[in-house]
Amino acid sequence: MARSDRFLKACRLEQPDRTPIWLMRQAGRYMEEYRRLRERHTFMEMCKTPELAVEVTLQPIRRFDLDAAIIFSDILLPLEKMGAALQFTDTGGPAIDRPLRSKQDVAAMRAIDPEQDLAYLLSALEMTRAELAGKVPLIGFSGAPFTLASYLIEGGGSKHYQLTKSFMYRETKLFHLLMEKLTDMTLANLNAQIRHGAQAVQVFDSWIGILSVMDYREYVMPHMKRLFAGLDASVPRIHFGVGTCHLLGLMKDAGGDVIGVDWRVPIDEAWLSMGRTRAIQGNLDPVTLFSPGGYLERQVRDILRRVGGASGHIFNLGHGILPGTPVENVDLLIRTVHAYGGDGA
Amino acid sequence: MARSDRFLKACRLEQPDRTPIWLMRQAGRYMEEYRRLRERHTFMEMCKTPELAVEVTLQPIRRFDLDAAIIFSDILLPLEKMGAALQFTDTGGPAIDRPLRSKQDVAAMRAIDPEQDLAYLLSALEMTRAELAGKVPLIGFSGAPFTLASYLIEGGGSKHYQLTKSFMYRETKLFHLLMEKLTDMTLANLNAQIRHGAQAVQVFDSWIGILSVMDYREYVMPHMKRLFAGLDASVPRIHFGVGTCHLLGLMKDAGGDVIGVDWRVPIDEAWLSMGRTRAIQGNLDPVTLFSPGGYLERQVRDILRRVGGASGHIFNLGHGILPGTPVENVDLLIRTVHAYGGDGA
């Protein structure tokens, strides 16, 4: 049963038999199985049809020796039920028509009832748990309030997050109200996911790294504290962001049993800067998977050497796996991680 | 003559009468004077016609109480003469046709002779110096080799810098050859700018923050050391990057009399992390200029309070000023910085 509890043990700072590994966006476009299904269904259909979401969730688990499954979904989906006009374009990622601008827009945002509004997701979690039959644990997830707010305000991705920050600075009360509503939604969403089978949850605050330390403390941290205080603590909670070198201490203080870091800071330094009181997840640059095998192995072993066998490391990429990633390198990555704990390579 | 030497004194860690301030992209689209000229000329024409470049360089100096001028140009222009097919689109920023891919592409890159190839820039520097007549110093600039390499390889801006990093990992020797050629060009370019009137130079390594500590050390740092070792040390050299929380120590070791930082890390912490052995430039978030006046003033004073009157601070934004920035807030920013040193506000 080693594979089944590696991930959860590491989340609890206990020592598993091998370093566990899973990959952000492990179910996705780099897999042929996924692309074949995607030819016949829109992204939205795949998320909202439990049978398809289950199938996609399981594809990487069948193909690779991964130590956790993560439910196939998207952080923006719950925003639809709050009133956002969400679209996924085939090329340019997500887009939100009529981005959030006014007091009326924020006031109009509805609370969600996950049992009703995210029934497709909760069913998919239950069905996936049944299919997995304890082979590996199942992770649920949500976007964090700030990252969700930035999509709502910008209407999509952004380079400078100018609208989001201007909103924050100019309409501070309204921004906090928006963050409160998003925190309520995230809490309801994640606790429902846990009730319906998620054995761990990850909060993606993907774009938080664009904020200064001062702005994080003032505009985001109180909401993140409330979020983590309200999350069902019977399962591990992973707190992830990109470009967070300057925020790691505050993110740890805001909450999370595991802090997810990107590739920028060496993992031992990142861990030290958090006092090693939480587990750490990371931190291979996803682009390294495009490098030749020998180079990739050296980079993977460098991370494991830096961790030095300490309890509480979950191997992952520093951000989602990229489309076009060679599948054989994903396999090599996972084998290299597992071999390191085993024969001492 | 206080305004004339504030900036240079601060670069040398000496105490000026007030904190000097200039703004990255201070000549640009947020100014009506600029937009009027831009209606009649392409961006390229404005860069390559010395009279126009001088006029645009001087526009913000006439309008605001800035303590330095920076020559109007673009970091990508010298790449044209190395053989790159450079274009500036009216909407989407710069684009390079036929991005760099092969050994042949790198081999084909030519060395430049700034006296010939950048004659328009050197003339503009000389003419601007004459026009300024010692009122404020004139800054020259260049892109850093990595940032230039990333444009050449990606063909423009990028989200994940996947092609650049893949090139680095897969074609390591070729990447170093490219960096050598770009370092040679940057050296020739900046030293020529200094000969023709630049009283300080800034090296923009704008996209360096996407690299890990390990990658910076291996792929970039040796070239940056050679660059700074070869630069005419009779003028201050500013070394700037965005998202460099994890790289500040290495950037300082690579070189520069002044390290330019973005808004993410509080300026006192950033300065401490570099041992305060160099001057520091920064670090107001450019988006703060879109906030109400009172809020803006508080943020500016917070930076000045953190610096605490220490010698060697040049006030600047953490990145270039954004189009659409209210001109009255630029004026308020500059007045707030200068007042702080004066009446102790």
XYZ file of C-alpha atoms in Angstrom, chain A:
345
model
C 0.000 0.000 0.000
C 3.062 2.286 -0.221
C 1.843 4.198 -3.282
C -1.527 4.851 -1.691
C -0.266 6.779 1.312
C 2.979 8.420 0.161
C 1.329 11.700 -0.669
C -0.774 12.013 2.492
C 2.131 11.032 4.728
C 4.340 13.703 3.219
C 1.569 16.287 3.658
C 1.582 15.439 7.375
C 5.397 15.747 7.574
C 5.666 11.987 8.063
C 8.216 9.852 6.217
C 6.835 7.891 3.238
C 8.742 4.991 1.596
C 9.534 7.177 -1.454
C 9.130 10.851 -2.291
C 5.574 11.228 -3.595
C 4.995 13.007 -6.889
C 2.039 14.446 -8.737
C 1.984 17.168 -11.374
C -0.159 20.248 -11.664
C -2.362 19.823 -14.807
C -1.281 16.190 -14.986
C -4.530 15.553 -16.858
C -4.152 17.705 -19.918
C -3.212 18.476 -23.472
C 0.264 16.903 -23.367
C -1.462 13.466 -23.250
C -2.712 11.887 -26.447
C -5.594 10.248 -24.559
C -6.729 13.684 -23.462
C -6.432 15.253 -26.911
C -8.498 12.452 -28.462
C -11.324 13.073 -26.007
C -10.962 16.823 -26.392
C -11.522 16.562 -30.160
C -15.072 15.424 -29.509
C -15.948 17.673 -26.533
C -15.468 21.267 -25.493
C -13.392 21.947 -22.417
C -16.541 23.018 -20.583
C -18.334 19.756 -21.512
C -15.410 17.750 -20.231
C -15.476 19.585 -16.903
C -19.250 19.405 -16.496
C -19.871 15.816 -17.546
C -18.859 13.706 -14.556
C -18.090 10.618 -16.673
C -15.689 12.629 -18.835
C -14.095 14.429 -15.884
C -13.526 11.068 -14.182
C -12.015 9.584 -17.330
C -9.628 12.524 -17.781
C -8.696 12.506 -14.095
C -7.756 8.839 -14.347
C -5.806 9.025 -17.632
C -2.482 10.072 -16.062
C -2.971 7.667 -13.144
C -3.272 4.740 -15.578
C -0.313 5.841 -17.639
C 2.170 7.006 -14.993
C 3.266 5.942 -11.528
C 1.824 9.096 -9.940
C 1.095 9.222 -6.221
C -2.058 11.327 -6.286
C -4.934 12.121 -8.614
C -6.349 15.625 -8.935
C -9.901 16.070 -10.089
C -10.224 17.466 -13.603
C -11.897 20.870 -13.417
C -11.096 24.571 -13.661
C -10.726 27.225 -10.985
C -13.033 29.610 -12.858
C -16.079 27.347 -13.121
C -17.669 28.332 -9.791
C -17.606 31.971 -10.915
C -20.275 31.181 -13.493
C -22.777 30.408 -10.798
C -21.868 33.617 -9.005
C -22.947 35.432 -12.163
C -19.812 35.778 -14.315
C -20.100 35.272 -18.075
C -17.334 32.711 -18.428
C -16.017 31.344 -21.713
C -13.124 29.108 -22.637
C -11.688 29.971 -26.011
C -9.904 27.266 -27.979
C -6.726 29.265 -28.176
C -6.428 32.102 -25.720
C -7.514 30.546 -22.439
C -10.424 31.745 -20.333
C -12.310 34.972 -20.932
C -14.944 36.678 -18.839
C -17.347 38.916 -20.728
C -18.450 42.083 -18.956
C -15.587 42.163 -16.424
C -16.391 43.345 -12.945
C -16.251 47.126 -12.644
C -18.860 48.638 -10.370
C -20.502 48.401 -6.986
C -23.525 46.953 -8.759
C -21.364 44.245 -10.327
C -20.019 43.182 -6.948
C -23.447 43.416 -5.313
C -24.907 41.207 -8.058
C -22.481 38.373 -7.328
C -24.427 35.507 -5.837
C -23.408 33.025 -3.166
C -23.241 29.467 -4.442
C -24.689 26.257 -3.085
C -22.075 23.701 -4.129
C -24.488 20.773 -3.745
C -26.628 22.323 -6.462
C -24.283 24.544 -8.409
C -21.237 22.271 -8.518
C -23.120 18.970 -8.498
C -21.169 17.834 -11.589
C -17.870 18.357 -9.736
C -19.007 16.635 -6.557
C -20.318 13.661 -8.554
C -17.031 13.454 -10.416
C -15.151 13.396 -7.112
C -17.329 10.594 -5.752
C -17.077 8.551 -8.923
C -13.310 9.048 -9.131
C -12.864 7.960 -5.525
C -14.799 4.801 -6.276
C -12.741 4.110 -9.415
C -9.460 4.755 -7.646
C -10.433 2.270 -4.943
C -7.705 3.529 -2.630
C -4.920 3.147 -5.159
C -3.885 6.808 -4.783
C -5.531 9.703 -2.938
C -7.711 12.246 -4.726
C -7.031 15.985 -4.533
C -9.732 18.638 -4.891
C -8.948 22.271 -5.636
C -10.090 25.831 -5.978
C -8.691 29.176 -7.051
C -7.817 31.546 -4.217
C -9.897 34.708 -3.827
C -7.257 37.105 -5.180
C -6.507 35.044 -8.265
C -10.248 34.672 -8.939
C -10.794 38.405 -8.358
C -8.058 39.242 -10.854
C -9.767 37.148 -13.563
C -13.130 38.777 -12.792
C -11.703 42.295 -12.945
C -9.287 41.882 -15.871
C -11.681 39.683 -17.859
C -8.908 37.128 -18.429
C -5.162 36.857 -17.994
C -3.146 40.041 -17.656
C 0.375 41.395 -17.961
C 0.384 44.210 -15.413
C -2.836 43.474 -13.434
C -3.454 47.179 -13.775
C -7.247 46.976 -13.467
C -7.103 44.645 -10.472
C -4.633 46.779 -8.553
C -6.386 50.033 -9.489
C -9.643 48.523 -8.211
C -7.862 47.498 -5.004
C -6.382 50.963 -4.461
C -9.375 53.056 -5.574
C -12.310 50.928 -4.426
C -10.770 49.367 -1.375
C -14.005 48.636 0.504
C -15.584 47.168 -2.586
C -12.491 45.070 -3.245
C -12.669 43.648 0.274
C -16.372 42.898 -0.218
C -15.519 41.052 -3.425
C -12.768 39.120 -1.626
C -15.235 38.221 1.134
C -17.722 36.874 -1.352
C -15.012 34.896 -3.117
C -13.712 33.565 0.192
C -17.228 32.417 1.133
C -17.560 30.689 -2.212
C -14.135 29.052 -1.950
C -14.890 27.802 1.540
C -18.244 26.341 0.520
C -16.714 24.831 -2.600
C -13.695 23.191 -0.956
C -15.553 21.922 2.095
C -18.132 20.367 -0.230
C -15.332 18.762 -2.245
C -13.948 17.306 0.982
C -17.391 15.981 1.974
C -17.692 14.343 -1.431
C -14.386 12.558 -1.464
C -11.429 14.935 -1.813
C -8.660 13.617 0.453
C -6.630 16.828 0.185
C -7.301 20.237 -1.337
C -5.082 22.710 -3.133
C -5.772 26.438 -3.160
C -4.297 27.981 -6.325
C -3.278 31.594 -5.722
C -1.447 31.493 -9.009
C -1.133 35.243 -9.672
C -0.462 36.402 -6.109
C 3.244 36.921 -6.875
C 2.502 40.201 -8.660
C 1.614 41.874 -5.363
C 4.070 43.579 -3.037
C 4.531 42.339 0.511
C 2.581 45.374 1.754
C -0.326 44.813 -0.622
C -0.488 41.101 0.207
C -0.635 41.892 3.881
C -3.343 44.523 3.493
C -5.610 43.253 0.725
C -5.229 39.488 0.696
C -3.877 37.992 3.889
C -6.934 38.558 6.132
C -9.094 36.709 3.606
C -6.620 33.858 3.260
C -6.502 33.487 7.039
C -10.275 33.247 7.189
C -10.223 30.757 4.329
C -7.741 28.419 5.946
C -9.382 28.784 9.364
C -12.690 27.692 7.845
C -11.444 24.764 5.786
C -12.134 21.258 7.045
C -8.815 20.441 8.705
C -9.296 16.691 8.533
C -7.562 16.695 5.147
C -4.266 18.384 4.153
C -4.563 21.829 2.589
C -1.995 22.909 0.017
C -1.376 26.633 -0.490
C 0.199 27.365 -3.863
C 1.422 30.455 -5.714
C 3.871 31.445 -8.468
C 6.654 34.018 -8.067
C 6.202 34.061 -4.285
C 9.821 34.407 -3.138
C 8.835 37.548 -1.235
C 5.565 36.159 0.148
C 6.466 32.695 1.446
C 6.530 33.671 5.108
C 3.179 35.456 4.878
C 1.578 32.632 2.889
C 2.676 30.140 5.513
C 1.257 32.380 8.253
C -2.003 32.736 6.314
C -2.431 28.971 6.332
C -1.884 25.610 4.699
C -0.349 22.306 5.728
C 1.724 22.298 2.562
C 3.173 25.341 0.795
C 3.546 24.971 -2.973
C 6.459 26.881 -4.505
C 7.608 27.543 -8.044
C 11.095 26.886 -9.467
C 12.670 30.288 -8.820
C 14.035 29.718 -5.319
C 16.058 26.550 -4.531
C 13.684 24.311 -2.569
C 15.925 24.059 0.498
C 16.167 27.858 0.730
C 12.426 28.284 0.238
C 11.750 25.685 2.917
C 14.209 27.280 5.339
C 12.637 30.686 4.807
C 9.358 29.188 6.075
C 11.013 27.641 9.106
C 10.323 24.107 7.779
C 7.182 23.962 9.930
C 5.020 22.950 6.955
C 5.428 20.436 4.203
C 6.673 21.802 0.875
C 5.576 20.997 -2.654
C 7.683 21.596 -5.754
C 9.689 22.700 -7.525
C 10.906 21.669 -10.992
C 10.552 24.275 -13.749
C 7.950 22.789 -16.154
C 10.174 23.795 -19.084
C 12.868 21.401 -17.816
C 10.626 18.613 -19.155
C 11.564 19.800 -22.650
C 15.268 19.229 -22.018
C 17.270 16.081 -22.888
C 16.830 13.153 -20.486
C 20.240 13.367 -18.827
C 19.806 17.058 -18.114
C 16.326 16.487 -16.740
C 17.546 13.737 -14.401
C 20.291 15.976 -13.033
C 17.813 18.758 -12.278
C 15.421 16.340 -10.551
C 18.214 14.852 -8.453
C 19.411 18.330 -7.517
C 16.010 19.061 -5.971
C 15.994 15.736 -4.112
C 19.559 16.288 -2.915
C 18.594 19.705 -1.587
C 15.671 18.185 0.319
C 18.089 15.556 1.606
C 15.452 13.016 2.536
C 13.705 15.339 5.004
C 10.102 14.422 5.790
C 7.442 16.552 4.177
C 8.448 16.959 0.551
C 5.958 16.382 -2.246
C 7.602 16.505 -5.644
C 5.774 18.579 -8.208
C 6.454 21.103 -10.938
C 6.696 24.780 -10.089
C 3.580 25.443 -12.217
C 1.266 23.442 -14.476
C 2.701 21.024 -17.013
C 2.886 22.678 -20.453
C 1.112 21.488 -23.608
C 3.620 19.740 -25.835
C 5.585 18.256 -22.949
C 7.125 14.949 -24.129
C 5.293 12.104 -22.380
C 8.494 10.031 -22.120
C 10.056 12.799 -20.043
C 7.099 12.791 -17.666
C 7.681 9.107 -17.192
C 11.429 9.636 -16.714
C 10.744 12.369 -14.150
C 8.485 10.133 -12.070
C 10.867 7.178 -12.257
C 13.806 9.382 -11.248
C 11.940 10.715 -8.207
C 10.887 7.259 -7.061
C 14.301 5.690 -7.690
C 16.044 8.314 -5.577
C 14.318 7.210 -2.412
C 14.769 3.570 -3.307
C 18.204 2.477 -4.440
C 19.837 5.674 -3.259
C 20.650 6.879 -6.784
